[in-house]
Amino acid sequence: MDQNSRDRTNDFVVKIATVNGTGSASANGMLMQAMFRMGVPVSGKNVFPSNIQGLPTWYEIRVNKHGHLARSPNVDLMVAMNPKTYEQDIAEVRPGDAVLFDSSWPLEEELFRADVLFLGIPLSHMCVENFEGARARILMKNIAYVGAVAALLSIDLEVLEEMLEEKFSAKQHLMDSNNVAIRLGYDYAKEHFDGLLRVRIEAMDANRDSVLMTGNMAAALGCVYAGATVGAWYPITPATSLMDAFRGFCADLRKDPETGKNLYCIIQAEDELAAIGMVLGAGWMGARAFTPTSGAGLSLMNEFLGLAYYAEIPAVIFDVQRAGPSTGMPTRTQQGDFFTVAFASHGDTKHVLLFPGDPTECFYFAVKAFDLAERFQTPVFVVSDLDIGMNDWVCEKLEWDDAFVPDRGKVLSAEDLQEMDHFYRYLDVDGDGIPARSLPGVDPKGAYFTRGSGHDRFGRYTEDGDLYQDVVDRIARKIEGAAEALPPPEVRLANDATVGLVTVGSCRGAVLEAIELLAEDGMALDFLRITGFPFSSAVEEFLLSHDLNIVVEQNRDGQLKRLLMLETAVPKKKLASVLDYRGSPLGADVVVQGVRNQLGLVAVEAG
Amino acid sequence: MTQTAKPSVRHPGLKTNKLGLTQRDYEGTQSTLCAGCGHDSITAAIVQAFFELNIAPHRVAKLSGIGCSSKTPTYFLSEAHGFNSLHGRMPSIATGANAANGKLAYIGVSGDGDSLSIGLGQFCHAMRRNVNMLYMLENNGVYGLTKGQFSASADVGTKAKRGEENQMPPIDPASMALTLGASFVARSFSGDRKQLVPLIKAGLTHRGFALVDIISPCVTFNDHEGSTKSYAHTREHGHEVVETDFVPLLHEIQVEQDHGASTAVTMHDGSVVRFRSVDEHYDPTDRDAAYAHLKKLQAQGEVATGLLFIEPMSRDLHELENTVDEPLVEVPFEKLCPGSGVLAELQSHWR
């Protein structure tokens, strides 16, 4: 269908190009939030540089009445506020669509395109006339373009004004200037460009049960609700905002009512090695402890992760993935850490992983991760990415069951210990591969020596091969046993599909949208979203029951596909890949094209 | 190497402490270190100090890194939880453990390889955070377990067993600790139990990070002529700047008479460290003077020992972080989880 003939109400993309460090991020967030408050499904993706001030940055807002909120490259309105990227921004706009620019200075002749609508507003001039001081003029220009976009798209001005009121109710002068700025842009656009755009927004009621949150906020809140008391970390994009959020929540929610003292301890470590060491020390002591990090930090944690696995110490690690290897593209999203987290450290290891698909799951999986870590006495990784972690998502509202009791696993009390003839730390009494543990300070009978060196099932040092093997084999059984305790994978079945799309994490939205688009073309596809590792039997059954499973993920090497190859019985020929690892959140267009290519290849081979 | 239990023979006449425990109850398994190793003397001093302080062994967390020194926590306090962690990473384990439960006594045992090379960063940052622990740095100037390489504490000109001479300047943990703001800095010698035991006791009682750097000769790789960390060299060049005695709160009056012109420093819990300056006018509460004196002795080829510096009322990690008085591990879940009402209220703003 020709995109121009579709009804484009509540179905469009606005892209805003600015310079980082100019305050545009909060202005852009306001626009997205206003759309959310109008009850329309919306997403906002921040594409930002690894820099504090002066480099190009973009914000992409997608509005879609059907709820398809993956990134889309089809820009309907480009808000071009950065002259340095005019050329590429204008080139990105499709014929018939519009560019909003600051006409305080003339646009160079060669940038104009005949097939694009150019909407010039003298934003800087207006701000110079209305505001004092360089900083205020820069900030208010952002608010002025928000007003202009609101007019162009028919965003309810009252909604915006209400948001300003909430934000600045304590600072009258800021509220006044913001209101003036909004009006400047709004009135100018109304007067000059009313009705020119093909796209517009119309209030809906799709967001009644939704909230706006980032995955890092949600994960941090999950840590609070799970009862985590010790957080240790080293600053790293894109995981930093997780600990920032935890600190913020704790400041409000974790003060002892009588003394005003902290019911938590957050330590900014000297590096990631120390951060994970602190988490393990706290976990060994019996606290629920966690660290947020990203790929580079994980690499540093590797030695300790092996110790945690082998000495069986609970820990929760949030891996908010970014583009690697090395420093890579630290402010861009990717899913390149699957190998690292699955088998972190030297020697034989295998770790329990959870893969949230959105911020809502970040909350629930965070809580789950602490239970799993204590149940299985091992590090548990919550593996998200920059897109989930740092972007505001419209999410299902979080619920909490006040009857929730944390699963502390097999922790022996002083009474338990007193009743025992003898306590042996690594003895599998129950046959499930999980020994009981004692905590320091509880009872003399619970004392044992925690070590990363060879030990036997009684916790004694050993270099005897058989005794060593006995313990590592038992740990392998224990970890395998975790597979069915993880959140079940998300499965959606079409009628009689023989091909499955398999994906993970933030790719979910793009893959589901692609399945709908391909269904319109008569292609039936089943859907499997992996949510945990080791893979459950449901994952293997899905893979075996399809002729072909196309694994959609954001890394170069098809890491999830390779893990499936290693860890399930699925034959290699039943697996194919669609990959996108350019650092942007995945779009359905990439998936559709990739699936078409794969199926074309398969058809040729079969013929 | 295997673990050897000590025979559990008990002499009926053994002295008991206030908890009714004998010194044997503070021991661990048989040492597997070389005969004559300085570390074993330190272990014996640790056993004596804990016994005399009447600390219940299971209320102690003993931690170490990797290396000969780090093996020793198995040789004392068998009723305490032990953690033999990674090379150079014991301070982070201790920091996290202490954050979770500040009510246990913490003793970390490390060596010069563990603390001054691979673990230099963690060692420094644990001091910076003033983690409440006794940190025993068993310093022999050499890598024992890997058979005799120089460590970062080896002095210039010191000779390895096979003859090569160290050219790199040493890292001196005591003077470094002073510049990093450490709140308790002591140095001793494994062969001087009379000096070492009160220092261990004072370090355990000090609220904050207590460093005891102990010259502990390696009989196998670094006890020859040409080594500055040998028994002979340390005996000859050790220079006690202050004589220290530790007076637990309850015994203050009994031991007071033993001392002449001594100065008392009252610790956090009210117990007293009493020291008498051997060097005239030495004041172990004056950081800058302590540093200057240390350097002066160093220039003369002498090793300053004793309680070099103490800041008894320093703020430890928990005070800096303003944590509740009860250990975080003992806070009931109901106090930690804000519940459904708060969640709904929070989310009403996320729109």
PDB file of C-alpha atoms in Angstrom, chain A residues 143-266:
ATOM      1  CA  ILE A 143      10.649  24.612  24.390  1.00  0.00           C
ATOM      2  CA  ALA A 144       9.671  26.790  21.417  1.00  0.00           C
ATOM      3  CA  TYR A 145      10.165  23.938  18.951  1.00  0.00           C
ATOM      4  CA  VAL A 146       8.120  21.713  21.259  1.00  0.00           C
ATOM      5  CA  GLY A 147       5.341  24.292  20.905  1.00  0.00           C
ATOM      6  CA  ALA A 148       5.735  24.340  17.132  1.00  0.00           C
ATOM      7  CA  VAL A 149       5.629  20.548  16.850  1.00  0.00           C
ATOM      8  CA  ALA A 150       2.583  20.525  19.107  1.00  0.00           C
ATOM      9  CA  ALA A 151       0.800  22.877  16.719  1.00  0.00           C
ATOM     10  CA  LEU A 152       1.862  20.937  13.631  1.00  0.00           C
ATOM     11  CA  LEU A 153       0.688  17.603  15.038  1.00  0.00           C
ATOM     12  CA  SER A 154      -2.367  18.924  16.919  1.00  0.00           C
ATOM     13  CA  ILE A 155      -0.988  17.997  20.320  1.00  0.00           C
ATOM     14  CA  ASP A 156      -3.252  19.330  23.017  1.00  0.00           C
ATOM     15  CA  LEU A 157      -1.604  22.523  24.288  1.00  0.00           C
ATOM     16  CA  GLU A 158      -3.366  22.156  27.614  1.00  0.00           C
ATOM     17  CA  VAL A 159      -1.619  18.846  28.183  1.00  0.00           C
ATOM     18  CA  LEU A 160       1.748  20.521  27.672  1.00  0.00           C
ATOM     19  CA  GLU A 161       0.868  23.440  29.895  1.00  0.00           C
ATOM     20  CA  GLU A 162      -0.275  21.071  32.593  1.00  0.00           C
ATOM     21  CA  MET A 163       3.075  19.266  32.424  1.00  0.00           C
ATOM     22  CA  LEU A 164       4.937  22.563  32.754  1.00  0.00           C
ATOM     23  CA  GLU A 165       2.825  23.394  35.748  1.00  0.00           C
ATOM     24  CA  GLU A 166       3.726  20.099  37.444  1.00  0.00           C
ATOM     25  CA  LYS A 167       7.375  20.549  36.653  1.00  0.00           C
ATOM     26  CA  PHE A 168       7.802  24.186  37.593  1.00  0.00           C
ATOM     27  CA  SER A 169       5.038  24.814  40.117  1.00  0.00           C
ATOM     28  CA  ALA A 170       7.678  25.777  42.681  1.00  0.00           C
ATOM     29  CA  LYS A 171       9.548  28.062  40.293  1.00  0.00           C
ATOM     30  CA  GLN A 172       7.177  30.653  38.949  1.00  0.00           C
ATOM     31  CA  HIS A 173       9.727  32.458  36.768  1.00  0.00           C
ATOM     32  CA  LEU A 174      10.675  29.234  34.987  1.00  0.00           C
ATOM     33  CA  MET A 175       7.048  28.356  34.462  1.00  0.00           C
ATOM     34  CA  ASP A 176       6.398  31.804  32.988  1.00  0.00           C
ATOM     35  CA  SER A 177       9.282  31.651  30.551  1.00  0.00           C
ATOM     36  CA  ASN A 178       8.446  28.092  29.509  1.00  0.00           C
ATOM     37  CA  ASN A 179       4.859  29.079  28.871  1.00  0.00           C
ATOM     38  CA  VAL A 180       5.988  32.020  26.787  1.00  0.00           C
ATOM     39  CA  ALA A 181       8.339  29.796  24.782  1.00  0.00           C
ATOM     40  CA  ILE A 182       5.724  27.131  24.138  1.00  0.00           C
ATOM     41  CA  ARG A 183       3.385  29.810  22.868  1.00  0.00           C
ATOM     42  CA  LEU A 184       6.011  31.370  20.638  1.00  0.00           C
ATOM     43  CA  GLY A 185       6.459  28.161  18.684  1.00  0.00           C
ATOM     44  CA  TYR A 186       2.872  27.096  18.869  1.00  0.00           C
ATOM     45  CA  ASP A 187       1.378  30.361  17.652  1.00  0.00           C
ATOM     46  CA  TYR A 188       3.883  30.810  14.868  1.00  0.00           C
ATOM     47  CA  ALA A 189       3.272  27.303  13.524  1.00  0.00           C
ATOM     48  CA  LYS A 190      -0.506  27.656  13.825  1.00  0.00           C
ATOM     49  CA  GLU A 191      -0.452  30.948  12.000  1.00  0.00           C
ATOM     50  CA  HIS A 192       1.827  29.910   9.169  1.00  0.00           C
ATOM     51  CA  PHE A 193       1.566  26.146   8.718  1.00  0.00           C
ATOM     52  CA  ASP A 194      -1.821  25.077  10.023  1.00  0.00           C
ATOM     53  CA  GLY A 195      -3.057  21.913   8.352  1.00  0.00           C
ATOM     54  CA  LEU A 196      -0.018  21.485   6.142  1.00  0.00           C
ATOM     55  CA  LEU A 197       1.139  18.171   7.623  1.00  0.00           C
ATOM     56  CA  ARG A 198      -0.295  14.850   6.548  1.00  0.00           C
ATOM     57  CA  VAL A 199       0.151  13.433   9.990  1.00  0.00           C
ATOM     58  CA  ARG A 200      -1.598  14.382  13.169  1.00  0.00           C
ATOM     59  CA  ILE A 201      -2.350  13.060  16.604  1.00  0.00           C
ATOM     60  CA  GLU A 202      -5.770  12.375  18.017  1.00  0.00           C
ATOM     61  CA  ALA A 203      -6.533  11.488  21.613  1.00  0.00           C
ATOM     62  CA  MET A 204      -7.111   7.801  22.350  1.00  0.00           C
ATOM     63  CA  ASP A 205      -7.495   5.791  25.525  1.00  0.00           C
ATOM     64  CA  ALA A 206      -4.758   3.234  25.078  1.00  0.00           C
ATOM     65  CA  ASN A 207      -2.595   4.190  28.049  1.00  0.00           C
ATOM     66  CA  ARG A 208      -5.016   3.903  30.925  1.00  0.00           C
ATOM     67  CA  ASP A 209      -3.075   1.002  32.505  1.00  0.00           C
ATOM     68  CA  SER A 210       0.345   2.129  31.412  1.00  0.00           C
ATOM     69  CA  VAL A 211       3.206   4.114  32.831  1.00  0.00           C
ATOM     70  CA  LEU A 212       6.302   5.682  31.328  1.00  0.00           C
ATOM     71  CA  MET A 213       9.536   4.257  32.632  1.00  0.00           C
ATOM     72  CA  THR A 214      13.008   3.145  31.694  1.00  0.00           C
ATOM     73  CA  GLY A 215      14.250  -0.374  32.263  1.00  0.00           C
ATOM     74  CA  ASN A 216      16.949   0.856  34.612  1.00  0.00           C
ATOM     75  CA  MET A 217      14.379   2.613  36.790  1.00  0.00           C
ATOM     76  CA  ALA A 218      12.222  -0.488  36.833  1.00  0.00           C
ATOM     77  CA  ALA A 219      15.149  -2.776  37.616  1.00  0.00           C
ATOM     78  CA  ALA A 220      16.265  -0.498  40.441  1.00  0.00           C
ATOM     79  CA  LEU A 221      12.768  -0.543  41.865  1.00  0.00           C
ATOM     80  CA  GLY A 222      12.814  -4.323  41.578  1.00  0.00           C
ATOM     81  CA  CYS A 223      15.961  -4.336  43.728  1.00  0.00           C
ATOM     82  CA  VAL A 224      14.188  -2.241  46.356  1.00  0.00           C
ATOM     83  CA  TYR A 225      11.159  -4.546  46.355  1.00  0.00           C
ATOM     84  CA  ALA A 226      13.295  -7.696  46.413  1.00  0.00           C
ATOM     85  CA  GLY A 227      14.890  -6.471  49.616  1.00  0.00           C
ATOM     86  CA  ALA A 228      18.372  -5.807  48.252  1.00  0.00           C
ATOM     87  CA  THR A 229      20.443  -3.931  50.816  1.00  0.00           C
ATOM     88  CA  VAL A 230      23.909  -3.723  49.318  1.00  0.00           C
ATOM     89  CA  GLY A 231      24.650  -2.263  45.919  1.00  0.00           C
ATOM     90  CA  ALA A 232      28.183  -1.859  44.643  1.00  0.00           C
ATOM     91  CA  TRP A 233      29.054  -0.475  41.263  1.00  0.00           C
ATOM     92  CA  TYR A 234      31.416   1.406  39.047  1.00  0.00           C
ATOM     93  CA  PRO A 235      29.948   4.074  36.766  1.00  0.00           C
ATOM     94  CA  ILE A 236      29.431   2.867  33.207  1.00  0.00           C
ATOM     95  CA  THR A 237      27.017   3.862  30.484  1.00  0.00           C
ATOM     96  CA  PRO A 238      24.329   2.563  30.018  1.00  0.00           C
ATOM     97  CA  ALA A 239      24.072   1.001  33.487  1.00  0.00           C
ATOM     98  CA  THR A 240      24.742   4.097  35.586  1.00  0.00           C
ATOM     99  CA  SER A 241      21.141   5.233  35.711  1.00  0.00           C
ATOM    100  CA  LEU A 242      20.182   1.962  37.383  1.00  0.00           C
ATOM    101  CA  MET A 243      22.229   2.724  40.486  1.00  0.00           C
ATOM    102  CA  ASP A 244      21.220   6.391  40.325  1.00  0.00           C
ATOM    103  CA  ALA A 245      17.604   5.265  40.405  1.00  0.00           C
ATOM    104  CA  PHE A 246      18.241   2.794  43.245  1.00  0.00           C
ATOM    105  CA  ARG A 247      19.860   5.566  45.258  1.00  0.00           C
ATOM    106  CA  GLY A 248      16.902   7.825  44.577  1.00  0.00           C
ATOM    107  CA  PHE A 249      14.327   5.224  45.568  1.00  0.00           C
ATOM    108  CA  CYS A 250      16.263   4.298  48.695  1.00  0.00           C
ATOM    109  CA  ALA A 251      16.537   7.923  49.780  1.00  0.00           C
ATOM    110  CA  ASP A 252      12.723   8.021  49.832  1.00  0.00           C
ATOM    111  CA  LEU A 253      11.773   4.491  50.742  1.00  0.00           C
ATOM    112  CA  ARG A 254      14.610   3.017  52.757  1.00  0.00           C
ATOM    113  CA  LYS A 255      15.127   5.303  55.718  1.00  0.00           C
ATOM    114  CA  ASP A 256      14.673   3.838  59.132  1.00  0.00           C
ATOM    115  CA  PRO A 257      11.586   5.661  60.406  1.00  0.00           C
ATOM    116  CA  GLU A 258      12.983   6.030  63.928  1.00  0.00           C
ATOM    117  CA  THR A 259      16.583   7.005  63.318  1.00  0.00           C
ATOM    118  CA  GLY A 260      16.473   8.325  59.761  1.00  0.00           C
ATOM    119  CA  LYS A 261      19.451   6.082  58.982  1.00  0.00           C
ATOM    120  CA  ASN A 262      19.854   4.071  55.823  1.00  0.00           C
ATOM    121  CA  LEU A 263      18.475   0.570  55.451  1.00  0.00           C
ATOM    122  CA  TYR A 264      20.873   0.094  52.566  1.00  0.00           C
ATOM    123  CA  CYS A 265      24.494   0.622  51.658  1.00  0.00           C
ATOM    124  CA  ILE A 266      25.571   1.769  48.214  1.00  0.00           C
TER     125      ILE A 266
END
